[in-house]
């Protein structure tokens, strides 16, 4: 493999996947059991489940539709089988996936003979055909510029800001230098660091859009009348030595490296250009990574201190830690060990360069701990009530 | 002896990369190089005060404000939620006003 390249799966629209799953997609929470049954029956499929949808409305429903469709459009998905209760909502999602050019099959329970038994049988048949078709695709060499990587942190402690996050930051700079895309998110984890990040905005409009997202969320949080400490930083963050949200934010931001901020995205949106983007989405890892997968990230790099093993379904998640105790207690949940930074005083840059090489290996098929141990979950954030 | 990292010359706290024991020395690394005596046990990853702070003083790490001392803090003291207040996300102080 040439430097700055990886082996991926070319999609109909020119995107490149690092995995090649048939996505079995629940259109509503009430079809999740069918989705899981189909995935148990057919190798090469991936369950993309959801909660709610029924009863959601307005902006909240729009975000949910875009997020489900975004995960289905992710380049790691070869083709999709949509599992709906009724046809109209299923078509709403299908319409948003079609521009990707992927093959889409639909199964709607109310239109089946035989209820859920019939739906499972029909979806199993369709999924098996798609899985065999997908397996015929071969990996080819592509430049790293085709990669879009989400940078995340969770189970943070004070080692995060000193070791794993700066290492991820170096990888972020390498990918942006090679013409690729980095997405950093977790809006609340800019409280106290936003003035530094805002300086990197490519133009005043991007700067203002970013600051509006951060101050808007803080205002909303404060309207509850509580100190957010204890919720964020979380109890395990505090046990790990993080004292305030400001301290956590300053350590979290370094995952983005040092390149200019070129765009700001909202939940359910995907970038239209290359370079560093900010995605306004809630900080907890599962819902945040769901937004990253919907934004088309083929991989997520996840810095952890005290240890948070969860990964995303669609977007293989690489766990990076620099906490010696975590490496001792849960080594099988960590993909990349950066403990030399604190233990031996090793420089960050060469370790970050190795992490970038590792990113290209994972992009080429090397599997991650959260994939092989199936520590993966999906949760679309809610922004409104149901009726 | 434990070790602690000072990230910026302006910082008044350092992060321990070992567990620190009361009355034992802690060697500062990074942007400072003195050795100080720890006043109480400090867990791995937690912070030690490197310069006496008056109540209300800004607590600095990464050369940035991470909060305010809620009481006087002496060099060698454990610095954490018991003696540092956050300035952000404090709906409790604004009574829920936006």
Coordinates of C-alpha atoms in Angstrom, one line a residue:
Chain A
X1 CA 0.0 0.0 0.0
X2 CA 1.4 3.4 -1.0
X3 CA 1.8 6.1 1.7
X4 CA -1.3 8.2 2.1
X5 CA -3.6 5.6 0.6
X6 CA -6.0 2.9 1.7
X7 CA -7.9 0.0 0.3
X8 CA -11.6 0.7 0.2
X9 CA -14.9 -0.1 -1.6
X10 CA -16.0 2.3 -4.3
X11 CA -19.7 3.3 -4.2
X12 CA -22.0 4.3 -6.9
X13 CA -21.7 8.1 -6.1
X14 CA -17.9 8.0 -5.9
X15 CA -17.7 7.8 -2.1
X16 CA -15.4 5.1 -0.7
X17 CA -16.3 2.7 2.1
X18 CA -13.9 1.1 4.6
X19 CA -16.5 -1.7 5.3
X20 CA -19.0 -3.4 3.1
X21 CA -22.1 -4.1 5.1
X22 CA -25.7 -4.6 3.9
X23 CA -27.5 -2.2 6.3
X24 CA -30.8 -3.5 7.8
X25 CA -32.5 -0.3 8.7
X26 CA -35.4 0.1 11.2
X27 CA -37.7 2.9 10.1
X28 CA -39.3 3.0 13.6
X29 CA -38.7 1.5 17.0
X30 CA -41.5 -1.0 16.4
X31 CA -39.6 -2.8 13.7
X32 CA -36.3 -3.2 15.7
X33 CA -37.1 -6.9 16.5
X34 CA -37.5 -7.7 12.8
X35 CA -34.2 -5.9 12.0
X36 CA -32.4 -7.9 14.7
X37 CA -33.9 -11.2 13.5
X38 CA -32.8 -10.6 9.9
X39 CA -29.3 -9.7 11.1
X40 CA -29.1 -12.9 13.1
X41 CA -30.1 -14.9 10.0
X42 CA -27.9 -13.3 7.4
X43 CA -24.1 -12.9 7.6
X44 CA -22.7 -9.6 6.2
X45 CA -25.6 -7.5 7.5
X46 CA -25.5 -4.7 10.1
X47 CA -28.5 -3.7 12.2
X48 CA -29.2 0.1 12.1
X49 CA -31.9 0.5 14.8
X50 CA -33.8 3.5 16.1
X51 CA -36.0 4.5 18.9
X52 CA -39.2 6.5 18.5
X53 CA -40.0 8.1 15.0
X54 CA -43.7 7.4 15.5
X55 CA -45.2 10.5 17.1
X56 CA -42.2 12.7 16.4
X57 CA -42.9 15.9 14.4
X58 CA -41.5 19.1 13.0
X59 CA -37.8 19.8 13.2
X60 CA -37.2 16.8 15.5
X61 CA -38.7 14.3 13.0
X62 CA -36.8 16.0 10.2
X63 CA -33.5 15.5 12.1
X64 CA -34.4 11.8 12.8
X65 CA -35.3 11.1 9.1
X66 CA -32.0 12.7 8.0
X67 CA -30.0 10.8 10.6
X68 CA -31.5 7.4 9.7
X69 CA -31.0 8.1 6.0
X70 CA -27.5 9.5 6.7
X71 CA -26.4 6.3 8.3
X72 CA -27.9 4.3 5.4
X73 CA -26.0 6.6 2.9
X74 CA -22.7 6.1 4.8
X75 CA -20.1 4.8 2.4
X76 CA -19.5 1.8 4.6
X77 CA -23.0 0.5 3.7
X78 CA -23.1 -1.3 0.3
X79 CA -26.9 -1.6 0.1
X80 CA -29.9 -1.4 2.4
X81 CA -33.1 -3.2 3.4
X82 CA -35.6 -0.8 5.0
X83 CA -37.9 -2.4 7.6
X84 CA -41.0 -0.2 8.1
X85 CA -44.4 -0.6 9.7
X86 CA -46.2 1.2 6.9
X87 CA -45.2 2.4 3.5
X88 CA -45.4 6.2 3.8
X89 CA -42.7 6.7 6.4
X90 CA -40.6 4.0 4.8
X91 CA -40.8 6.0 1.5
X92 CA -39.8 9.2 3.4
X93 CA -36.5 7.6 4.4
X94 CA -36.0 5.8 1.0
X95 CA -36.3 9.1 -0.8
X96 CA -33.5 10.5 1.2
X97 CA -31.2 7.5 0.6
X98 CA -31.8 7.3 -3.2
X99 CA -29.4 10.1 -4.2
X100 CA -26.5 7.9 -3.0
X101 CA -27.4 5.4 -5.8
X102 CA -27.3 2.4 -3.4
X103 CA -29.7 -0.5 -3.9
X104 CA -32.7 -0.2 -1.6
X105 CA -35.1 -2.9 -0.7
X106 CA -38.2 -2.2 1.4
X107 CA -40.3 -4.5 3.6
X108 CA -43.4 -3.0 5.3
X109 CA -45.1 -5.2 8.0
X110 CA -48.7 -4.0 7.3
X111 CA -48.3 -4.9 3.6
X112 CA -47.1 -8.4 4.3
X113 CA -49.0 -11.6 4.4
X114 CA -48.1 -13.3 7.7
X115 CA -47.2 -10.3 9.9
X116 CA -43.8 -10.2 11.5
X117 CA -43.1 -13.8 10.4
X118 CA -43.7 -12.9 6.8
X119 CA -41.7 -9.7 7.2
X120 CA -38.7 -11.5 8.6
X121 CA -38.9 -14.1 5.9
X122 CA -39.2 -11.6 3.1
X123 CA -36.4 -9.3 4.5
X124 CA -34.1 -12.4 5.1
X125 CA -34.5 -13.4 1.5
X126 CA -33.8 -9.9 0.2
X127 CA -30.9 -9.4 2.6
X128 CA -29.3 -12.7 1.6
X129 CA -29.3 -11.7 -2.1
X130 CA -27.8 -8.3 -1.3
X131 CA -25.2 -9.8 1.0
X132 CA -24.0 -12.1 -1.7
X133 CA -24.0 -9.3 -4.3
X134 CA -22.0 -7.0 -1.9
X135 CA -19.4 -9.7 -1.3
X136 CA -18.5 -9.6 -5.0
X137 CA -17.0 -6.1 -4.6
X138 CA -13.2 -5.9 -4.2
X139 CA -11.2 -3.3 -2.3
X140 CA -9.2 -0.9 -4.4
X141 CA -6.5 1.7 -3.6
X142 CA -7.7 5.3 -2.9
X143 CA -6.1 8.4 -1.6
X144 CA -6.6 9.4 2.1
X145 CA -8.4 12.5 0.9
X146 CA -11.5 10.2 0.5
X147 CA -11.6 9.7 4.2
X148 CA -13.9 11.5 6.6
X149 CA -13.0 10.8 10.3
X150 CA -14.9 11.8 13.4
X151 CA -12.9 12.6 16.5
X152 CA -14.5 11.8 19.8
X153 CA -13.7 11.4 23.5
X154 CA -15.4 9.6 26.3
X155 CA -14.7 8.3 29.7
X156 CA -12.3 11.2 29.8
X157 CA -9.8 12.0 32.6
X158 CA -6.8 14.3 32.9
X159 CA -4.7 11.8 30.8
X160 CA -7.0 12.5 27.9
X161 CA -6.0 16.1 27.4
X162 CA -2.3 15.2 27.8
X163 CA -1.9 12.0 25.8
X164 CA -4.7 10.4 23.6
X165 CA -6.4 13.6 22.5
X166 CA -3.2 15.4 21.3
X167 CA -2.2 12.2 19.5
X168 CA -5.6 12.2 17.7
X169 CA -5.0 15.9 17.0
X170 CA -1.7 15.0 15.2
X171 CA -3.6 12.4 13.2
X172 CA -6.3 15.0 12.4
X173 CA -3.7 17.4 11.0
X174 CA -2.1 14.7 8.9
X175 CA -5.4 13.8 7.3
X176 CA -6.4 17.4 6.7
X177 CA -2.9 18.0 5.1
X178 CA -3.6 15.0 2.8
X179 CA -6.9 16.6 1.7
X180 CA -9.3 14.6 4.0
X181 CA -12.0 15.6 6.4
X182 CA -12.1 15.7 10.2
X183 CA -15.3 16.2 12.2
X184 CA -15.2 17.3 15.9
X185 CA -18.4 17.6 17.9
X186 CA -19.7 17.5 21.4
X187 CA -21.0 21.1 21.7
X188 CA -21.0 21.2 25.6
X189 CA -17.4 20.2 25.6
X190 CA -16.4 23.6 24.2
X191 CA -17.6 25.5 27.3
X192 CA -14.5 27.4 28.3
X193 CA -12.5 26.5 25.2
X194 CA -14.6 28.1 22.5
X195 CA -12.6 31.3 22.4
X196 CA -9.5 29.4 21.3
X197 CA -11.4 27.2 18.7
X198 CA -13.3 30.2 17.3
X199 CA -9.9 31.8 16.4
X200 CA -9.4 29.0 13.9
X201 CA -12.5 29.7 11.9
X202 CA -11.8 30.2 8.2
X203 CA -14.2 33.2 8.0
X204 CA -16.4 35.3 10.3
X205 CA -19.6 33.5 9.3
X206 CA -18.2 30.1 10.3
X207 CA -16.9 31.7 13.5
X208 CA -20.3 33.1 14.5
X209 CA -22.1 29.9 13.5
X210 CA -19.8 27.9 15.8
X211 CA -20.1 30.4 18.7
X212 CA -23.9 30.5 18.4
X213 CA -24.1 26.7 18.8
X214 CA -22.0 26.8 21.9
X215 CA -23.7 29.8 23.6
X216 CA -27.1 28.6 22.6
X217 CA -26.6 25.2 24.3
X218 CA -25.1 26.7 27.4
X219 CA -28.1 29.1 27.7
X220 CA -30.5 26.2 27.3
X221 CA -28.6 24.1 30.0
X222 CA -28.6 27.1 32.4
X223 CA -32.3 27.6 32.0
X224 CA -32.8 24.4 34.1
X225 CA -31.3 26.3 37.0
X226 CA -28.6 23.7 37.9
X227 CA -24.9 23.5 38.0
X228 CA -24.1 21.1 35.1
X229 CA -21.1 19.7 37.0
X230 CA -21.8 16.0 37.9
X231 CA -23.6 15.6 34.6
X232 CA -20.7 17.0 32.6
X233 CA -18.0 16.5 33.7
X234 CA -19.5 13.1 34.5
X235 CA -19.0 11.2 37.8
X236 CA -16.2 9.1 36.2
X237 CA -14.6 12.2 34.6
X238 CA -14.4 13.8 38.1
X239 CA -13.1 10.6 39.7
X240 CA -10.4 10.7 36.9
X241 CA -9.4 14.2 38.1
X242 CA -11.3 16.5 35.8
X243 CA -12.6 19.3 38.0
X244 CA -14.7 21.5 35.7
X245 CA -16.2 21.5 32.2
X246 CA -13.7 24.2 31.2
X247 CA -10.8 21.8 32.1
X248 CA -12.5 19.0 30.2
X249 CA -13.2 21.2 27.1
X250 CA -9.6 22.5 26.9
X251 CA -8.4 18.9 26.8
X252 CA -11.1 17.7 24.4
X253 CA -10.5 20.4 21.8
X254 CA -7.0 19.3 21.0
X255 CA -8.4 16.2 19.1
X256 CA -9.1 18.6 16.3
X257 CA -5.4 19.4 15.7
X258 CA -4.5 22.8 14.4
X259 CA -6.1 23.2 11.0
X260 CA -8.7 25.9 10.2
X261 CA -12.3 25.3 10.9
X262 CA -14.1 25.4 7.5
X263 CA -17.7 24.4 8.3
X264 CA -20.3 24.0 11.0
X265 CA -22.9 21.2 10.8
X266 CA -26.1 20.5 12.7
X267 CA -27.4 17.0 13.7
X268 CA -28.3 15.0 10.6
X269 CA -26.1 17.1 8.3
X270 CA -23.0 16.0 6.3
X271 CA -20.1 18.2 5.1
X272 CA -20.1 19.3 1.5
X273 CA -16.4 20.2 1.5
X274 CA -13.1 18.8 2.8
X275 CA -11.2 20.0 5.9
X276 CA -12.1 20.4 9.6
X277 CA -15.7 20.7 10.5
X278 CA -17.6 21.2 13.8
X279 CA -20.8 19.2 14.2
X280 CA -23.3 20.6 16.8
X281 CA -24.5 17.5 18.6
X282 CA -24.9 16.3 22.3
X283 CA -21.7 15.1 23.9
X284 CA -22.7 11.6 25.2
X285 CA -20.7 9.1 23.0
X286 CA -23.5 7.0 21.5
X287 CA -25.8 9.8 20.3
X288 CA -22.7 11.8 19.3
X289 CA -21.2 9.1 17.2
X290 CA -24.6 8.4 15.6
X291 CA -24.5 11.9 14.3
X292 CA -21.0 11.4 13.0
X293 CA -22.0 8.2 11.2
X294 CA -25.0 10.0 9.7
X295 CA -22.5 12.8 8.6
X296 CA -20.7 10.1 6.5
X297 CA -17.7 9.4 8.7
X298 CA -16.2 6.1 7.7
X299 CA -14.3 5.9 11.0
X300 CA -14.3 7.4 14.4
X301 CA -11.2 8.0 16.6
X302 CA -12.1 7.9 20.2
X303 CA -9.8 9.1 23.0
X304 CA -10.5 7.6 26.4
X305 CA -9.0 8.0 29.9
X306 CA -10.8 6.0 32.5
X307 CA -12.3 3.9 29.7
X308 CA -15.5 3.9 27.6
X309 CA -15.6 0.9 25.3
X310 CA -18.6 1.7 23.2
X311 CA -18.3 2.1 19.4
X312 CA -20.6 3.0 16.5
X313 CA -22.4 0.5 14.4
X314 CA -21.7 2.0 11.0
X315 CA -18.4 3.8 11.6
X316 CA -15.7 1.5 13.0
X317 CA -14.4 3.1 16.2
X318 CA -10.8 3.2 17.3
X319 CA -10.1 3.5 21.0
X320 CA -7.0 5.4 21.9
X321 CA -5.8 5.7 25.5
X322 CA -2.8 7.0 27.4
X323 CA -3.9 5.9 30.9
X324 CA -1.7 3.0 32.2
X325 CA -4.4 1.8 34.6
X326 CA -7.0 1.6 31.8
X327 CA -4.5 -0.3 29.6
X328 CA -4.0 -2.7 32.4
X329 CA -7.7 -3.1 33.4
X330 CA -9.3 -3.3 29.9
X331 CA -6.6 -3.9 27.3
X332 CA -9.0 -5.7 25.0
X333 CA -11.1 -2.6 24.7
X334 CA -8.3 -0.3 23.6
X335 CA -7.0 -0.4 20.0
X336 CA -4.0 2.0 20.3
X337 CA -1.8 2.5 23.4
X338 CA -0.2 5.9 23.8
X339 CA 0.9 5.4 27.5
X340 CA 4.5 6.2 26.5
X341 CA 3.6 9.9 26.4
X342 CA 3.1 10.1 30.2
X343 CA 5.1 7.1 31.3
X344 CA 8.3 7.8 29.3
X345 CA 7.8 11.4 28.3
X346 CA 7.7 10.4 24.6
X347 CA 6.9 13.1 22.0
X348 CA 3.3 13.2 20.7
X349 CA 4.0 13.9 17.0
X350 CA 5.7 10.6 16.1
X351 CA 3.0 8.6 18.0
X352 CA 0.4 10.6 16.2
X353 CA 2.1 9.8 12.9
X354 CA 1.8 6.1 13.8
X355 CA -1.8 6.6 14.7
X356 CA -2.4 8.0 11.2
X357 CA -0.7 4.9 9.7
X358 CA -3.0 2.8 11.8
X359 CA -6.0 4.8 10.6
X360 CA -5.1 3.8 7.0
X361 CA -4.9 0.2 8.1
X362 CA -8.3 0.2 9.8
X363 CA -9.6 1.9 6.6
X364 CA -8.2 -1.0 4.7
X365 CA -9.9 -3.6 6.7
X366 CA -8.1 -4.1 10.1
X367 CA -10.9 -4.5 12.6
X368 CA -11.3 -2.6 15.8
X369 CA -12.0 -3.9 19.4
X370 CA -15.6 -2.5 19.4
X371 CA -16.3 -4.2 16.1
X372 CA -15.0 -7.7 17.1
X373 CA -16.4 -7.6 20.6
X374 CA -19.7 -6.1 19.1
X375 CA -19.7 -3.2 21.6
X376 CA -21.7 -1.0 19.3
X377 CA -24.9 1.0 19.6
X378 CA -27.0 3.6 17.9
X379 CA -29.0 6.5 19.4
X380 CA -30.5 9.4 17.6
X381 CA -30.8 12.5 19.8
X382 CA -34.2 13.8 20.5
X383 CA -34.9 17.5 20.3
X384 CA -38.6 17.6 20.9
X385 CA -41.6 15.7 22.4
X386 CA -43.8 13.1 20.7
X387 CA -47.5 13.5 20.4
Chain B
X1 CA 8.2 10.3 45.0
X2 CA 5.4 11.1 42.6
X3 CA 5.6 13.1 39.3
X4 CA 3.3 15.9 38.1
X5 CA 3.2 17.7 34.8
X6 CA 2.9 21.5 34.4
X7 CA 1.6 22.3 30.9
X8 CA 2.1 26.1 30.8
X9 CA 4.5 28.4 32.7
X10 CA 1.5 30.4 33.8
X11 CA -0.3 27.4 35.4
X12 CA -0.8 27.2 39.1
X13 CA -1.8 23.5 39.1
X14 CA 0.1 20.4 37.9
X15 CA -1.4 17.0 36.9
X16 CA -0.1 13.9 38.8
X17 CA 1.0 11.0 36.6
X18 CA 1.5 8.8 39.7
X19 CA -0.4 8.5 43.0
X20 CA 0.8 11.1 45.5
X21 CA 1.1 10.3 49.2
X22 CA 0.7 12.8 52.0
X23 CA 3.9 14.4 53.3
X24 CA 5.9 12.9 50.4
X25 CA 7.7 14.9 47.7
X26 CA 6.2 15.4 44.2
X27 CA 8.5 16.3 41.3
X28 CA 7.2 18.8 38.8
X29 CA 8.0 18.2 35.1
X30 CA 7.3 20.1 31.9
X31 CA 7.1 23.9 32.2
X32 CA 8.3 23.8 35.9
X33 CA 11.0 21.8 37.6
X34 CA 10.7 22.3 41.4
X35 CA 9.9 19.6 43.9
X36 CA 7.1 20.2 46.4
X37 CA 5.6 18.4 49.4
X38 CA 2.1 17.0 49.0
X39 CA -0.2 17.9 51.9
X40 CA -2.7 15.0 51.5
X41 CA -3.0 11.8 49.4
X42 CA -3.7 12.7 45.7
X43 CA -5.0 10.1 43.3
X44 CA -3.3 9.4 39.9
X45 CA -4.5 12.0 37.4
X46 CA -5.6 14.6 39.9
X47 CA -4.1 18.0 40.4
X48 CA -1.8 19.5 42.9
X49 CA -1.5 23.2 43.6
X50 CA 1.9 24.6 42.7
X51 CA 1.5 28.2 44.0
X52 CA -0.5 29.5 46.9
X53 CA -4.0 30.7 45.8
X54 CA -6.3 33.1 47.6
X55 CA -10.0 32.3 47.7
X56 CA -11.6 33.5 44.4
X57 CA -8.3 33.3 42.4
X58 CA -8.4 31.9 38.9
X59 CA -7.1 28.3 38.6
X60 CA -4.9 28.0 35.5
X61 CA -4.1 24.9 33.4
X62 CA -3.0 24.8 29.8
X63 CA -2.4 28.5 30.5
X64 CA -6.2 28.9 30.5
X65 CA -8.8 29.5 33.3
X66 CA -10.4 26.2 34.3
X67 CA -12.3 27.7 37.3
X68 CA -12.0 29.7 40.5
X69 CA -10.6 28.7 44.0
X70 CA -13.6 28.5 46.3
X71 CA -11.3 28.8 49.3
X72 CA -7.6 29.5 49.9
X73 CA -5.4 26.7 48.4
X74 CA -1.8 26.2 49.5
X75 CA 1.0 24.8 47.3
X76 CA 1.0 21.0 47.7
X77 CA -2.8 20.8 48.3
X78 CA -5.1 18.6 46.2
X79 CA -7.0 20.8 43.8
X80 CA -10.4 19.4 42.8
X81 CA -14.2 19.9 43.1
X82 CA -13.9 20.5 46.9
X83 CA -12.0 23.7 46.4
X84 CA -12.6 24.8 42.8
X85 CA -15.8 26.2 41.3
X86 CA -16.6 26.1 37.6
X87 CA -17.6 29.4 36.0
X88 CA -19.5 27.8 33.1
X89 CA -22.9 26.1 32.9
X90 CA -23.9 27.6 36.3
X91 CA -27.6 27.7 36.1
X92 CA -27.6 27.3 39.8
X93 CA -26.1 30.8 40.2
X94 CA -28.4 32.5 37.7
X95 CA -31.5 30.9 39.2
X96 CA -32.4 29.5 35.8
X97 CA -32.3 32.9 34.1
X98 CA -31.2 32.6 30.5

